[in-house]
């Protein structure tokens, strides 16, 4: 009773969520179906496909708030980025938003108030009442800020944040932001149709005065976690292969992507291709001694997560393309540099990647494209078995 009351109160503070509950009521199985085993969000509204089967995700990458706050242009960049978010959210009306890393230019922030930038970043999402979650990037780990601090602040100030942390011992040094979010076809379904996976690729620098470079790959402890989570899902919900789709988000691209850039075909793999991948562009490459360290993660993701439609990264601001990674037979896509902060070139522009599921079919195609702030569309591709 107390628990349900608590849910009701939380829902009541958000008019759209109250609507969700009201819609659920006529065909509710029982109130307890809202808290099915394995649902990591018993007190939050379920993420669902629309009644017509569509599910739309808008991805903001590399927002880079807080760059040079001591200069007028630094502050103006954040004003511009917030304006971009407001324009895009109003036009696109996504069902879910992903902030795919480098939310903050952490090397320019101050110890006493660095996470206040999270308040600015989530404000447009709070106003629009859109559920979302984030990955953190290499610029989100710096002497004056950590991934964990950003996550805790987000959880505190954004009621519709679905960002979580990995269990103790998973994720490695300063890599807590690894988790998954279930998406249901209908609000009272016992099992989800789609899993959104999020991974922390770390990088940047450790906290404090004696800061040192952090590993820039998803830690190998995450590989075993992927396997055990996938097994727990199969046990609770039935085999994923026949009943669930998946997509994944990680800020720094897996290293396997780097070798594919020279053979990109701009009509088959459209999108801006202005950022030549080199040291530091993909996981485990800032130090050649670390080559291959992201492989346990990459192997486990592709082995244990069936129906993986695509993997999405940010990090390399001049790239927008998708490509099929042939060794794993999985599609990879860059997002779009969204923030006015962070390195750029005048002609790259700013925008988002949209991802549309037209049905909850776990093997169905996705449509995805880049949308610039001014509304122009680029690199619209169908991501399915025949892609590339
Ligand atoms: C902010 O956006 C305006 C136009 O939208 C642009 O002219 C200006 O250079 C941007 N300012 C910064 C600091 O990025
Ligand atoms: C961290 O914050 C302190 C205090 O606000 C500031 O003096 C220092 O310059 C910052 N360090 C870095 C590396 O930005
Ligand atoms: C943080 O503190 C610094 C130094 O006092 C100030 O310049 C900056 O505007 C503050 N940033 C935020 C996000 O509050
Ligand atoms: C940083 O290193 C210096 C020199 O080794 C040491 O004196 C100092 O205590 C260290 N500071 C911290 C916060 O660990
Ligand atoms: C590039 O892709 C297009 C469309 O799929 C194809 O017609 C063309 O032959 C490809 N070019 C090369 C050089 O592979
Ligand atoms: C919209 O912005 C993009 C990226 O800056 C630019 O390439 C394109 O020309 C713009 N379109 C219009 C219609 O202004
Ligand atoms: C992308 O292409 C698909 C398939 O051709 C089309 O249905 C859709 O309207 C396009 N999206 C945009 C935003 O142009």
mmCIF file of C-alpha atoms in Angstrom, residues 56-286:
data_model
loop_
_atom_site.group_PDB
_atom_site.id
_atom_site.type_symbol
_atom_site.label_atom_id
_atom_site.label_comp_id
_atom_site.label_asym_id
_atom_site.label_seq_id
_atom_site.Cartn_x
_atom_site.Cartn_y
_atom_site.Cartn_z
ATOM 1 C CA UNK A 56 11.577 7.338 -31.483
ATOM 2 C CA UNK A 57 14.914 8.114 -29.859
ATOM 3 C CA UNK A 58 16.777 11.405 -30.282
ATOM 4 C CA UNK A 59 20.488 11.291 -29.451
ATOM 5 C CA UNK A 60 22.445 14.360 -28.329
ATOM 6 C CA UNK A 61 26.226 13.817 -28.374
ATOM 7 C CA UNK A 62 29.109 15.847 -27.045
ATOM 8 C CA UNK A 63 27.173 18.758 -25.561
ATOM 9 C CA UNK A 64 30.389 20.038 -23.910
ATOM 10 C CA UNK A 65 28.785 22.464 -21.467
ATOM 11 C CA UNK A 66 31.081 24.579 -19.302
ATOM 12 C CA UNK A 67 33.833 25.378 -21.777
ATOM 13 C CA UNK A 68 35.791 28.498 -20.793
ATOM 14 C CA UNK A 69 33.126 29.833 -18.396
ATOM 15 C CA UNK A 70 35.409 32.834 -17.792
ATOM 16 C CA UNK A 71 34.900 34.028 -21.388
ATOM 17 C CA UNK A 72 31.708 35.457 -22.843
ATOM 18 C CA UNK A 73 31.962 33.085 -25.824
ATOM 19 C CA UNK A 74 32.112 30.100 -23.470
ATOM 20 C CA UNK A 75 28.865 31.077 -21.795
ATOM 21 C CA UNK A 76 27.277 31.867 -25.169
ATOM 22 C CA UNK A 77 28.119 28.358 -26.395
ATOM 23 C CA UNK A 78 25.965 26.886 -23.622
ATOM 24 C CA UNK A 79 23.139 29.328 -24.385
ATOM 25 C CA UNK A 80 23.325 28.146 -28.004
ATOM 26 C CA UNK A 81 23.379 24.472 -26.993
ATOM 27 C CA UNK A 82 20.318 24.897 -24.797
ATOM 28 C CA UNK A 83 18.543 26.662 -27.663
ATOM 29 C CA UNK A 84 19.430 23.748 -29.958
ATOM 30 C CA UNK A 85 18.012 21.268 -27.437
ATOM 31 C CA UNK A 86 14.789 23.257 -27.087
ATOM 32 C CA UNK A 87 14.328 23.550 -30.864
ATOM 33 C CA UNK A 88 15.036 19.875 -31.513
ATOM 34 C CA UNK A 89 12.874 18.540 -28.667
ATOM 35 C CA UNK A 90 9.912 20.689 -29.708
ATOM 36 C CA UNK A 91 10.195 19.588 -33.366
ATOM 37 C CA UNK A 92 11.082 15.937 -32.946
ATOM 38 C CA UNK A 93 8.965 15.020 -29.900
ATOM 39 C CA UNK A 94 10.993 11.858 -29.206
ATOM 40 C CA UNK A 95 9.789 9.109 -26.887
ATOM 41 C CA UNK A 96 13.251 8.863 -25.332
ATOM 42 C CA UNK A 97 16.426 10.926 -25.386
ATOM 43 C CA UNK A 98 20.011 9.709 -25.042
ATOM 44 C CA UNK A 99 22.850 12.031 -24.026
ATOM 45 C CA UNK A 100 25.764 10.056 -25.451
ATOM 46 C CA UNK A 101 28.743 11.352 -23.516
ATOM 47 C CA UNK A 102 30.902 14.455 -23.046
ATOM 48 C CA UNK A 103 28.059 16.347 -21.442
ATOM 49 C CA UNK A 104 30.591 18.673 -19.823
ATOM 50 C CA UNK A 105 34.045 20.006 -20.746
ATOM 51 C CA UNK A 106 35.286 18.922 -17.335
ATOM 52 C CA UNK A 107 38.792 20.317 -17.644
ATOM 53 C CA UNK A 108 37.354 23.838 -17.460
ATOM 54 C CA UNK A 109 35.090 23.353 -14.455
ATOM 55 C CA UNK A 110 35.522 24.308 -10.820
ATOM 56 C CA UNK A 111 35.501 21.862 -7.929
ATOM 57 C CA UNK A 112 32.797 23.703 -6.013
ATOM 58 C CA UNK A 113 30.134 23.800 -8.716
ATOM 59 C CA UNK A 114 31.022 21.572 -11.676
ATOM 60 C CA UNK A 115 27.916 19.381 -11.496
ATOM 61 C CA UNK A 116 25.636 22.446 -11.628
ATOM 62 C CA UNK A 117 26.149 22.252 -15.370
ATOM 63 C CA UNK A 118 24.040 19.058 -15.264
ATOM 64 C CA UNK A 119 21.128 21.203 -14.077
ATOM 65 C CA UNK A 120 21.482 23.351 -17.209
ATOM 66 C CA UNK A 121 21.756 20.313 -19.502
ATOM 67 C CA UNK A 122 18.668 18.506 -18.169
ATOM 68 C CA UNK A 123 16.491 21.640 -17.937
ATOM 69 C CA UNK A 124 15.082 21.299 -21.497
ATOM 70 C CA UNK A 125 14.330 17.601 -20.819
ATOM 71 C CA UNK A 126 12.645 18.383 -17.515
ATOM 72 C CA UNK A 127 10.528 21.053 -19.186
ATOM 73 C CA UNK A 128 9.566 18.799 -22.103
ATOM 74 C CA UNK A 129 9.003 15.865 -19.682
ATOM 75 C CA UNK A 130 10.867 13.401 -21.874
ATOM 76 C CA UNK A 131 12.433 10.304 -20.306
ATOM 77 C CA UNK A 132 16.148 10.043 -21.000
ATOM 78 C CA UNK A 133 19.442 8.658 -19.868
ATOM 79 C CA UNK A 134 23.104 9.364 -20.422
ATOM 80 C CA UNK A 135 26.490 7.858 -20.996
ATOM 81 C CA UNK A 136 29.524 9.788 -19.823
ATOM 82 C CA UNK A 137 32.575 10.583 -21.911
ATOM 83 C CA UNK A 138 36.273 11.212 -21.519
ATOM 84 C CA UNK A 139 35.697 14.926 -20.799
ATOM 85 C CA UNK A 140 33.307 14.006 -17.969
ATOM 86 C CA UNK A 141 36.236 12.563 -15.946
ATOM 87 C CA UNK A 142 38.628 15.369 -14.973
ATOM 88 C CA UNK A 143 40.360 16.605 -11.796
ATOM 89 C CA UNK A 144 37.250 18.570 -10.782
ATOM 90 C CA UNK A 145 34.491 16.185 -11.914
ATOM 91 C CA UNK A 146 33.741 12.461 -12.207
ATOM 92 C CA UNK A 147 31.227 10.316 -14.060
ATOM 93 C CA UNK A 148 29.698 9.257 -10.745
ATOM 94 C CA UNK A 149 29.195 12.856 -9.620
ATOM 95 C CA UNK A 150 27.440 13.691 -12.888
ATOM 96 C CA UNK A 151 25.200 10.626 -12.622
ATOM 97 C CA UNK A 152 24.231 11.398 -9.011
ATOM 98 C CA UNK A 153 23.431 15.001 -9.869
ATOM 99 C CA UNK A 154 21.356 13.918 -12.861
ATOM 100 C CA UNK A 155 19.416 11.443 -10.719
ATOM 101 C CA UNK A 156 18.804 14.208 -8.173
ATOM 102 C CA UNK A 157 17.639 16.989 -10.490
ATOM 103 C CA UNK A 158 15.948 15.075 -13.349
ATOM 104 C CA UNK A 159 12.859 13.058 -12.323
ATOM 105 C CA UNK A 160 12.772 11.343 -15.729
ATOM 106 C CA UNK A 161 16.430 10.299 -15.785
ATOM 107 C CA UNK A 162 16.795 6.521 -16.240
ATOM 108 C CA UNK A 163 20.581 6.646 -15.827
ATOM 109 C CA UNK A 164 21.877 4.055 -13.372
ATOM 110 C CA UNK A 165 25.216 2.768 -12.153
ATOM 111 C CA UNK A 166 26.742 -0.667 -12.539
ATOM 112 C CA UNK A 167 26.888 -2.972 -9.494
ATOM 113 C CA UNK A 168 30.002 -2.717 -7.274
ATOM 114 C CA UNK A 169 33.066 -4.215 -8.953
ATOM 115 C CA UNK A 170 31.726 -3.709 -12.511
ATOM 116 C CA UNK A 171 33.050 -0.986 -14.824
ATOM 117 C CA UNK A 172 36.608 -0.460 -13.619
ATOM 118 C CA UNK A 173 38.256 2.773 -12.484
ATOM 119 C CA UNK A 174 35.866 5.738 -12.893
ATOM 120 C CA UNK A 175 33.532 3.778 -15.158
ATOM 121 C CA UNK A 176 30.267 3.408 -13.210
ATOM 122 C CA UNK A 177 27.812 4.341 -15.997
ATOM 123 C CA UNK A 178 26.878 0.889 -17.333
ATOM 124 C CA UNK A 179 23.206 -0.253 -17.245
ATOM 125 C CA UNK A 180 20.186 -1.134 -19.375
ATOM 126 C CA UNK A 181 16.663 0.220 -19.804
ATOM 127 C CA UNK A 182 13.679 -1.959 -20.815
ATOM 128 C CA UNK A 183 11.113 -0.734 -23.354
ATOM 129 C CA UNK A 184 7.666 -2.375 -23.388
ATOM 130 C CA UNK A 185 5.142 -2.626 -26.189
ATOM 131 C CA UNK A 186 2.264 -1.846 -23.802
ATOM 132 C CA UNK A 187 2.512 -0.403 -20.328
ATOM 133 C CA UNK A 188 1.211 -3.539 -18.600
ATOM 134 C CA UNK A 189 3.099 -6.171 -20.610
ATOM 135 C CA UNK A 190 4.976 -8.690 -18.439
ATOM 136 C CA UNK A 191 8.098 -8.590 -20.633
ATOM 137 C CA UNK A 192 9.895 -5.862 -22.605
ATOM 138 C CA UNK A 193 10.350 -5.888 -26.386
ATOM 139 C CA UNK A 194 13.526 -3.823 -26.543
ATOM 140 C CA UNK A 195 16.549 -3.313 -24.306
ATOM 141 C CA UNK A 196 18.597 -0.116 -24.491
ATOM 142 C CA UNK A 197 22.140 -0.897 -23.293
ATOM 143 C CA UNK A 198 24.505 1.831 -22.069
ATOM 144 C CA UNK A 199 28.244 1.414 -21.492
ATOM 145 C CA UNK A 200 30.868 3.592 -19.811
ATOM 146 C CA UNK A 201 34.004 3.873 -21.970
ATOM 147 C CA UNK A 202 35.793 6.043 -19.343
ATOM 148 C CA UNK A 203 38.888 7.977 -20.481
ATOM 149 C CA UNK A 204 39.894 11.453 -19.352
ATOM 150 C CA UNK A 205 41.702 11.983 -16.066
ATOM 151 C CA UNK A 206 41.302 10.925 -12.466
ATOM 152 C CA UNK A 207 40.001 13.261 -9.800
ATOM 153 C CA UNK A 208 42.141 15.469 -7.591
ATOM 154 C CA UNK A 209 45.488 17.220 -7.613
ATOM 155 C CA UNK A 210 47.593 14.266 -8.723
ATOM 156 C CA UNK A 211 45.397 13.451 -11.679
ATOM 157 C CA UNK A 212 46.503 10.734 -14.112
ATOM 158 C CA UNK A 213 45.089 9.455 -17.416
ATOM 159 C CA UNK A 214 42.303 6.888 -17.048
ATOM 160 C CA UNK A 215 41.772 3.786 -19.204
ATOM 161 C CA UNK A 216 39.821 4.757 -22.353
ATOM 162 C CA UNK A 217 37.819 1.583 -22.935
ATOM 163 C CA UNK A 218 34.883 -0.317 -21.447
ATOM 164 C CA UNK A 219 36.420 -2.345 -18.638
ATOM 165 C CA UNK A 220 36.648 -6.122 -19.072
ATOM 166 C CA UNK A 221 34.520 -6.680 -15.930
ATOM 167 C CA UNK A 222 31.600 -5.461 -18.052
ATOM 168 C CA UNK A 223 31.922 -8.523 -20.329
ATOM 169 C CA UNK A 224 30.909 -10.952 -17.572
ATOM 170 C CA UNK A 225 28.175 -8.582 -16.455
ATOM 171 C CA UNK A 226 26.679 -8.498 -19.974
ATOM 172 C CA UNK A 227 26.589 -12.299 -20.003
ATOM 173 C CA UNK A 228 25.000 -12.609 -16.560
ATOM 174 C CA UNK A 229 22.430 -9.866 -17.232
ATOM 175 C CA UNK A 230 21.508 -11.451 -20.568
ATOM 176 C CA UNK A 231 21.101 -14.830 -18.849
ATOM 177 C CA UNK A 232 18.949 -13.307 -16.102
ATOM 178 C CA UNK A 233 16.734 -11.664 -18.746
ATOM 179 C CA UNK A 234 16.350 -14.957 -20.626
ATOM 180 C CA UNK A 235 15.449 -16.739 -17.382
ATOM 181 C CA UNK A 236 12.842 -14.133 -16.412
ATOM 182 C CA UNK A 237 11.426 -13.217 -19.813
ATOM 183 C CA UNK A 238 12.254 -16.064 -22.200
ATOM 184 C CA UNK A 239 14.949 -16.261 -24.871
ATOM 185 C CA UNK A 240 15.873 -12.875 -26.352
ATOM 186 C CA UNK A 241 16.556 -14.321 -29.802
ATOM 187 C CA UNK A 242 12.844 -14.780 -30.523
ATOM 188 C CA UNK A 243 11.327 -12.005 -28.429
ATOM 189 C CA UNK A 244 13.551 -8.967 -27.759
ATOM 190 C CA UNK A 245 15.550 -6.450 -29.736
ATOM 191 C CA UNK A 246 18.465 -4.363 -28.474
ATOM 192 C CA UNK A 247 20.520 -1.283 -29.253
ATOM 193 C CA UNK A 248 23.616 -0.020 -27.480
ATOM 194 C CA UNK A 249 25.192 3.344 -26.689
ATOM 195 C CA UNK A 250 28.812 3.961 -25.702
ATOM 196 C CA UNK A 251 30.605 7.302 -25.929
ATOM 197 C CA UNK A 252 33.947 6.208 -27.436
ATOM 198 C CA UNK A 253 33.565 3.960 -30.512
ATOM 199 C CA UNK A 254 34.752 0.364 -30.176
ATOM 200 C CA UNK A 255 38.246 0.017 -31.638
ATOM 201 C CA UNK A 256 37.042 -2.333 -34.398
ATOM 202 C CA UNK A 257 35.420 0.668 -36.136
ATOM 203 C CA UNK A 258 38.721 2.368 -36.879
ATOM 204 C CA UNK A 259 39.792 -0.072 -39.615
ATOM 205 C CA UNK A 260 36.529 0.473 -41.530
ATOM 206 C CA UNK A 261 36.917 4.194 -42.275
ATOM 207 C CA UNK A 262 39.241 3.889 -45.327
ATOM 208 C CA UNK A 263 36.693 1.717 -47.159
ATOM 209 C CA UNK A 264 33.614 3.808 -46.463
ATOM 210 C CA UNK A 265 31.430 4.349 -49.512
ATOM 211 C CA UNK A 266 29.712 7.722 -49.272
ATOM 212 C CA UNK A 267 26.548 6.600 -51.078
ATOM 213 C CA UNK A 268 26.216 3.370 -49.084
ATOM 214 C CA UNK A 269 27.482 4.832 -45.769
ATOM 215 C CA UNK A 270 26.399 8.489 -46.063
ATOM 216 C CA UNK A 271 27.094 11.272 -43.600
ATOM 217 C CA UNK A 272 29.863 13.707 -42.782
ATOM 218 C CA UNK A 273 33.247 11.927 -42.753
ATOM 219 C CA UNK A 274 35.617 14.711 -41.737
ATOM 220 C CA UNK A 275 37.323 13.263 -38.680
ATOM 221 C CA UNK A 276 40.170 10.881 -39.486
ATOM 222 C CA UNK A 277 40.254 8.213 -36.767
ATOM 223 C CA UNK A 278 43.649 7.992 -35.086
ATOM 224 C CA UNK A 279 45.121 7.712 -31.612
ATOM 225 C CA UNK A 280 42.410 8.439 -29.043
ATOM 226 C CA UNK A 281 39.517 8.303 -31.541
ATOM 227 C CA UNK A 282 38.387 4.795 -30.652
ATOM 228 C CA UNK A 283 38.627 2.721 -27.481
ATOM 229 C CA UNK A 284 42.021 1.645 -26.092
ATOM 230 C CA UNK A 285 44.110 3.702 -28.528
ATOM 231 C CA UNK A 286 45.545 6.651 -26.571
#
